[in-house]
Coordinates of C-alpha atoms in Angstrom, one line a residue:
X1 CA -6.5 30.0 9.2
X2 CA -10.2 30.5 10.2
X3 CA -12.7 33.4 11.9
X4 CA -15.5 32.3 13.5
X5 CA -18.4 34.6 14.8
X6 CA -20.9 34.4 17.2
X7 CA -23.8 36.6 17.1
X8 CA -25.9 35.3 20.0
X9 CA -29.1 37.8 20.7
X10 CA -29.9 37.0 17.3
X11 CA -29.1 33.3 17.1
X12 CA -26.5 33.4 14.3
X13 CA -23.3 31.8 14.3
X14 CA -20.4 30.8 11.8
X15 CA -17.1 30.7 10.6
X16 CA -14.7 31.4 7.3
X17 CA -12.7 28.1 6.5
X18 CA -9.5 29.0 5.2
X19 CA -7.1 26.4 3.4
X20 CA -5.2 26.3 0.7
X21 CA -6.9 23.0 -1.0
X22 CA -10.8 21.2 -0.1
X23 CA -11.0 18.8 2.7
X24 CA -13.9 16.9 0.7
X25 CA -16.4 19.1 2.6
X26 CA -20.3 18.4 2.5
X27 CA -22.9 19.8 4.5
X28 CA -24.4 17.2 6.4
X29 CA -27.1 16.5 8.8
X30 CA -26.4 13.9 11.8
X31 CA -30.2 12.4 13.0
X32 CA -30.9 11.7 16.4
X33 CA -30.4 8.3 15.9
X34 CA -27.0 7.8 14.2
X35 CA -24.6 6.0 16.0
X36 CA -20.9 7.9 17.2
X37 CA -18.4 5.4 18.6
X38 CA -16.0 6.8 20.8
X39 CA -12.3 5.6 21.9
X40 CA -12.3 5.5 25.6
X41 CA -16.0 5.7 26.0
X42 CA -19.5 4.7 25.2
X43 CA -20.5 5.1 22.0
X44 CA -23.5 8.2 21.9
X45 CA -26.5 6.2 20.2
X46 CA -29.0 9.1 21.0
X47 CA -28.9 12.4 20.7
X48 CA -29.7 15.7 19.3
X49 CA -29.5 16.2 15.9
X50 CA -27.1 18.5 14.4
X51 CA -26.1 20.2 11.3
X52 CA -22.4 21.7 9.7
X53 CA -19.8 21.0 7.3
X54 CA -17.9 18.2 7.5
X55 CA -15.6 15.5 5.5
X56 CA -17.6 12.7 5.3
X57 CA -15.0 9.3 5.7
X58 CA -16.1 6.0 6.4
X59 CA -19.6 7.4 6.9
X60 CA -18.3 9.3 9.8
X61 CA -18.9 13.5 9.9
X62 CA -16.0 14.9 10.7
X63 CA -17.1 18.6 11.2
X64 CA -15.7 21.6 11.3
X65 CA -18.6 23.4 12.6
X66 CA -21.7 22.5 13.6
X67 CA -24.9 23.3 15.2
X68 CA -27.5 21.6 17.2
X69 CA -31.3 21.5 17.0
X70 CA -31.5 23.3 20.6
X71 CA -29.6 25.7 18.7
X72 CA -25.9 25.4 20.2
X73 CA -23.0 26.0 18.1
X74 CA -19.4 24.4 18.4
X75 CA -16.6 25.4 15.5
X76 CA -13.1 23.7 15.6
X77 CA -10.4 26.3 14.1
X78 CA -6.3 26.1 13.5
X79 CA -4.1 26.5 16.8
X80 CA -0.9 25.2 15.5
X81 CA 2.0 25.0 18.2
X82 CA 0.0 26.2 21.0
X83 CA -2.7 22.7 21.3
X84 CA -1.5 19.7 23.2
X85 CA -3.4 16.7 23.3
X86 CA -2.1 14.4 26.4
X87 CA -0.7 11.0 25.2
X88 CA -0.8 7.6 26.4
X89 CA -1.6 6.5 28.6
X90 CA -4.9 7.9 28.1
X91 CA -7.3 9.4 30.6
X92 CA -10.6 7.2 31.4
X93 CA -13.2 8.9 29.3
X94 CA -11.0 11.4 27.2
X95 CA -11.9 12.0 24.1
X96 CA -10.2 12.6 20.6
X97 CA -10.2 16.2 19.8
X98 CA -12.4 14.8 16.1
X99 CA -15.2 13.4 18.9
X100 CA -15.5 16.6 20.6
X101 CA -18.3 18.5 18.6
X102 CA -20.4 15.5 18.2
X103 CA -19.9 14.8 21.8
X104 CA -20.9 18.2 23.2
X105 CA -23.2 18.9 20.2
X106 CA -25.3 15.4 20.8
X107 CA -24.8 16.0 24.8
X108 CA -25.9 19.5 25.6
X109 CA -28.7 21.5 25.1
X110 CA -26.8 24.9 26.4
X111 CA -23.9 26.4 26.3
X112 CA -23.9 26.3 30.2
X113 CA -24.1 22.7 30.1
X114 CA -21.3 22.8 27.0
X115 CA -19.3 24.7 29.5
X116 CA -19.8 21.9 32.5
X117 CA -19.0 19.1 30.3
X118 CA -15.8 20.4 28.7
X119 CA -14.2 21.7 32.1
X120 CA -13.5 18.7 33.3
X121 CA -13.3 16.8 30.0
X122 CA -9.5 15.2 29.2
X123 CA -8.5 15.0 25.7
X124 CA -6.5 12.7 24.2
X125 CA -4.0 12.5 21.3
X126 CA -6.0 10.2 19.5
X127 CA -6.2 10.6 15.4
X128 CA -9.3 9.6 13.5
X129 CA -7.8 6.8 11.9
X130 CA -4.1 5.6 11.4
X131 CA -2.2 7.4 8.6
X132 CA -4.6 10.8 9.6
X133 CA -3.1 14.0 11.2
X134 CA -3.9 15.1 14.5
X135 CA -5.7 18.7 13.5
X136 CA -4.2 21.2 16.1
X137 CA -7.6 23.4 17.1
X138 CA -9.3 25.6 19.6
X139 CA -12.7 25.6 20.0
X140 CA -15.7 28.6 19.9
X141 CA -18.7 27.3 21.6
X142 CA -22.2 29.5 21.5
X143 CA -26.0 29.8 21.9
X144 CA -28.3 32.5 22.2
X145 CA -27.1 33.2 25.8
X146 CA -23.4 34.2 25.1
X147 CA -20.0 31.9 24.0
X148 CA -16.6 31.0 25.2
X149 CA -13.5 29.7 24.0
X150 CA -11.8 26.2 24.6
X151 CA -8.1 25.9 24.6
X152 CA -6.4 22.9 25.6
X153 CA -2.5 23.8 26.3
X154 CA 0.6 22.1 28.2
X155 CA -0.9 23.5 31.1
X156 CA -4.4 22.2 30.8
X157 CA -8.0 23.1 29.8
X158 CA -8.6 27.0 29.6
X159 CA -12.4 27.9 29.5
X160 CA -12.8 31.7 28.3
X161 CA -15.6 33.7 28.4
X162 CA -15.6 35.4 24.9
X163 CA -18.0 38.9 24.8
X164 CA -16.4 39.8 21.7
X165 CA -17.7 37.0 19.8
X166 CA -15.4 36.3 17.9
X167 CA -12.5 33.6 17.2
X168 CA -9.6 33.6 14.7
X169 CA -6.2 31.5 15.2
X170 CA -2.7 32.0 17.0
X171 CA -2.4 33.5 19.7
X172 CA -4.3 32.3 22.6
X173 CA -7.4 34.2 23.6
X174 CA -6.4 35.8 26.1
X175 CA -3.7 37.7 24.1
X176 CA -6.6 38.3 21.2
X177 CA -8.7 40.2 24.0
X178 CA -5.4 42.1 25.3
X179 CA -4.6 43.1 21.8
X180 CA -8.1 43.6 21.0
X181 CA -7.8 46.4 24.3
X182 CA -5.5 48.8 22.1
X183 CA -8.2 49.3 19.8
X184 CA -10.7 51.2 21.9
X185 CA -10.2 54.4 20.2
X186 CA -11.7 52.8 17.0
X187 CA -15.5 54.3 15.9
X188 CA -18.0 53.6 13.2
X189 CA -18.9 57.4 14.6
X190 CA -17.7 60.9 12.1
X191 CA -14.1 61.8 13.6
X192 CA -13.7 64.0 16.3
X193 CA -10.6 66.0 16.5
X194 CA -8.8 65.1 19.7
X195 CA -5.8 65.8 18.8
X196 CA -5.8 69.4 18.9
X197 CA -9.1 70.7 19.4
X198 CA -8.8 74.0 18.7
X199 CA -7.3 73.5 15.0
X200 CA -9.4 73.5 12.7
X201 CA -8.7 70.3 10.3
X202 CA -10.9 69.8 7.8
X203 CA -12.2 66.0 7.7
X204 CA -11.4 64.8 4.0
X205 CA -14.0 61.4 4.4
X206 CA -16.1 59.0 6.0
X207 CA -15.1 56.4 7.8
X208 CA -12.3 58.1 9.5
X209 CA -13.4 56.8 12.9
X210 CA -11.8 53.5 11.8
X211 CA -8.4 54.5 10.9
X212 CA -5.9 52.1 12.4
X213 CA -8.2 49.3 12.0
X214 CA -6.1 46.2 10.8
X215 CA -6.6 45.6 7.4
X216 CA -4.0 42.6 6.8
X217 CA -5.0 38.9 7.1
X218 CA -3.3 37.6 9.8
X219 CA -4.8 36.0 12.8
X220 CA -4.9 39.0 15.8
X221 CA -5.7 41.6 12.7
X222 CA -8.8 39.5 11.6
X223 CA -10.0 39.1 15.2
X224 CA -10.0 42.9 15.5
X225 CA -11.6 43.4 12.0
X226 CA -14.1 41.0 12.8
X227 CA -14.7 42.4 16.9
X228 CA -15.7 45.7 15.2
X229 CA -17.6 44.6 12.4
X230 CA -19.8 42.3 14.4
X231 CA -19.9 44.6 17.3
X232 CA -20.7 47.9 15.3
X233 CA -23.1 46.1 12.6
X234 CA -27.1 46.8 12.8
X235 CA -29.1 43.6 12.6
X236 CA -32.3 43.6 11.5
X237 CA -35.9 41.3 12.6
X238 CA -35.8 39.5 9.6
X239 CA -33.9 36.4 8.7
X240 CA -32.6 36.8 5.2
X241 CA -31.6 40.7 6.1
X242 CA -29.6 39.4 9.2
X243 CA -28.0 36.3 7.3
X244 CA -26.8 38.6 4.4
X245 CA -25.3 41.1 7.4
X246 CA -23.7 37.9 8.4
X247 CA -22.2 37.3 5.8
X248 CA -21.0 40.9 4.5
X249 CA -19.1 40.4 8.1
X250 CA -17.1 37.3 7.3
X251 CA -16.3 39.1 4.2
X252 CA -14.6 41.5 5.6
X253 CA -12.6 38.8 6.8
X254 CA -12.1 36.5 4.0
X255 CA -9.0 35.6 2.1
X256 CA -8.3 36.6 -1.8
X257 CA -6.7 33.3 -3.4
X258 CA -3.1 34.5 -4.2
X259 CA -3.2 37.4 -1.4
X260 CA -1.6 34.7 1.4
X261 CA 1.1 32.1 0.3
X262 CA 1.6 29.1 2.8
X263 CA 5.4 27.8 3.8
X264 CA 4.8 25.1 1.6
X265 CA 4.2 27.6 -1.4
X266 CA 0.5 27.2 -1.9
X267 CA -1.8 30.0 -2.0
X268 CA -4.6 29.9 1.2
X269 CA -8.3 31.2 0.9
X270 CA -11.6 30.9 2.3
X271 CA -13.0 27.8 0.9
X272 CA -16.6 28.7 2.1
X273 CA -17.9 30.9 4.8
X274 CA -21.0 29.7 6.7
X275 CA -24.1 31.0 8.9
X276 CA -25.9 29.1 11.1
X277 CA -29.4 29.9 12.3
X278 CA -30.7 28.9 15.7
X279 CA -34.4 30.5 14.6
X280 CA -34.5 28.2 11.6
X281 CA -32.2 25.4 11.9
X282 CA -30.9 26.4 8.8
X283 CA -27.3 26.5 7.3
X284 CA -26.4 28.6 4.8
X285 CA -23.5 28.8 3.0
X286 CA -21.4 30.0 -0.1
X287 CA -18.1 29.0 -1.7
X288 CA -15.6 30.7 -3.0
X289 CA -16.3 30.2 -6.5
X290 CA -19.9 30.3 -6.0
X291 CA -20.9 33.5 -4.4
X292 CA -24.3 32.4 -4.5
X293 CA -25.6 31.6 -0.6
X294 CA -27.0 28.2 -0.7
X295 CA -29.1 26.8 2.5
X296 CA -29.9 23.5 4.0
X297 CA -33.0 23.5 6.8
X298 CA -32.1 20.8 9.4
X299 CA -35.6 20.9 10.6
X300 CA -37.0 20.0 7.1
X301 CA -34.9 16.5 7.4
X302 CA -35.9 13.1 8.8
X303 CA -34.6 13.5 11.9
X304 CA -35.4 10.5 13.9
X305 CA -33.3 8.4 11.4
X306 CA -29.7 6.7 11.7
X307 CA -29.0 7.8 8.0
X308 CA -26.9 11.2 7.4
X309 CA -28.3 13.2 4.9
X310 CA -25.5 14.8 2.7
X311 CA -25.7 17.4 0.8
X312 CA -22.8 18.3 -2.0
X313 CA -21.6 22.1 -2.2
X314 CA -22.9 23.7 -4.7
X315 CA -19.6 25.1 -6.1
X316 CA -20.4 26.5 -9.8
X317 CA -20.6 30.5 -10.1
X318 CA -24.6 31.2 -10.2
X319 CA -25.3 34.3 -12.4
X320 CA -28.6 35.4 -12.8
X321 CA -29.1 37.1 -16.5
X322 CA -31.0 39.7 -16.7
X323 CA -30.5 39.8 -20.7
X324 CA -29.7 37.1 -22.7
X325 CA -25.9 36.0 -21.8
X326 CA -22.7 36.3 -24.6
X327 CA -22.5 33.7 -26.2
X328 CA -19.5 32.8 -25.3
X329 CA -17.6 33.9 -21.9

């Protein structure tokens, strides 16, 4: 399970990864020059450079999320039962759903172009190697103009437009925005008595204005959470304010190791939450067990290369002591 937020007049975009054990994640940086093969067409050996977090086999970055230098972001999250991938025989062109970000991420420029390329784009059932799952996902795609959410079903390809900004998991968007409909009545505002008017109830708190807002941690409640956090937040001019808003927001989303049991018995939680920024070409990230936000800046990497440049999570809790520490902890 996954959230991913879009923040577009402000250029910042990211996601929560939730999973029960690492994928092997790094951050890495694809130059313009690095070479992606593709099944069923020709391999893309120039292109914009991009930046996320991916598993890095057989030299390949498999990304979860990533943005490019124009500053166009494309995050892959869990849609278990509800994406189909057409089998053989294969569609000319199509592409495995693992090419698609480096496809439309090396491709595009905007996310109008993003949204030309993928409505007419086949997918195929195609994993990245034998022996490798096929990773069921929907896709949020965003730049500074706006987003929209990719769903490939039985029926087809479904291109949303997606104001909210936000993505989580089942069910399919447009359920997410009808369920997100019968939470109008929800304000960061003091309460107002509506319900009689004329009584006078005393308000006991802040914060009332939000009662009824979902606090469990399943998909349609953290797409509400995260709809009003991002929607009611106040942003800032500068960077490092807006990046730690960002972050407070997928927060409010994230998952306590122990507080969600998988079928298979094992305990899920946010591996890392991420934020991209269009204004710097920067990633930052943190981990769960480092709450310390680390950064990368693309634009401070060779990027006219062929080499990735990889970058290990920095995944050991940073303290800073502001006395000499205990000697022992």
């Amino acid at each position: 399970m996954c959230t991913s937020i879009a923040h577009c007049s402000g250029g910042y975009f990211g996601r929560t990864l939730d999973l029960p054990t690492p994928f092997g994640q790094q951050v890495i940086v694809t130059p313009r020059r690095f070479c992606f093969p593709f099944h069923l067409r020709p391999s893309l050996e120039s292109h914009f450079a991009m930046i996320g977090m991916a598993a890095g086999v057989r030299e390949y970055p498999l990304y979860a999320e990533a943005m490019n230098e124009k500053g166009l972001y494309m995050a892959g999250l869990n849609f278990p039962d509800n994406a189909f991938y057409p089998g053989e025989p294969f569609a000319p062109g199509a592409v495995a759903p693992y090419e698609l970000i480096p496809l439309v991420l090396g491709s595009c420029e905007t996310l109008a172009q993003a949204r030309q390329l993928l409505e007419t784009l086949p997918l195929a059932a195609i994993p990245f190697a034998p022996g490798y799952p096929l990773a069921p996902l929907h896709w949020q795609v965003a730049d500074s103009t706006g987003a929209f959410v990719m769903e490939h079903t039985r029926d087809g390809i479904h291109i949303y437009d997606d104001p909210a900004g936000v993505l989580t998991n089942n069910p399919p968007f447009p359920f997410q925005m009808t369920n997100l409909a019968g939470y109008q009545n929800l304000t960061s505002q003091p309460v107002e008595n509506r319900l009689i008017p004329g009584l006078p109830l005393e308000v006991y708190g802040q914060g009332m204005g939000a009662m009824g807002l979902p606090g469990d941690v399943s998909p349609m409640s953290r797409f509400v959470r995260a709809a009003f956090l991002k929607n009611n937040a106040l942003w800032g001019e500068e960077e490092l304010e807006n990046v730690t808003q960002f972050f407070h927001i997928l927060d409010g989303v994230s998952m306590v190791k122990g507080s969600v049991i998988t079928p298979e018995g094992e305990p899920d939680l946010t591996l890392y939450a991420c934020c991209c920024s269009a204004r710097t070409q920067s990633y930052y990230y943190k981990t769960y067990t480092n709450n310390q936000i680390c950064a990368v800046c693309m634009a401070s990497c060779h990027l006219d290369g062929s080499e990735l440049s990889i970058y290990p999570l920095q995944t050991t809790q940073q303290i800073l002591w502001q006395t000499e520490p205990p000697k022992k902890i």
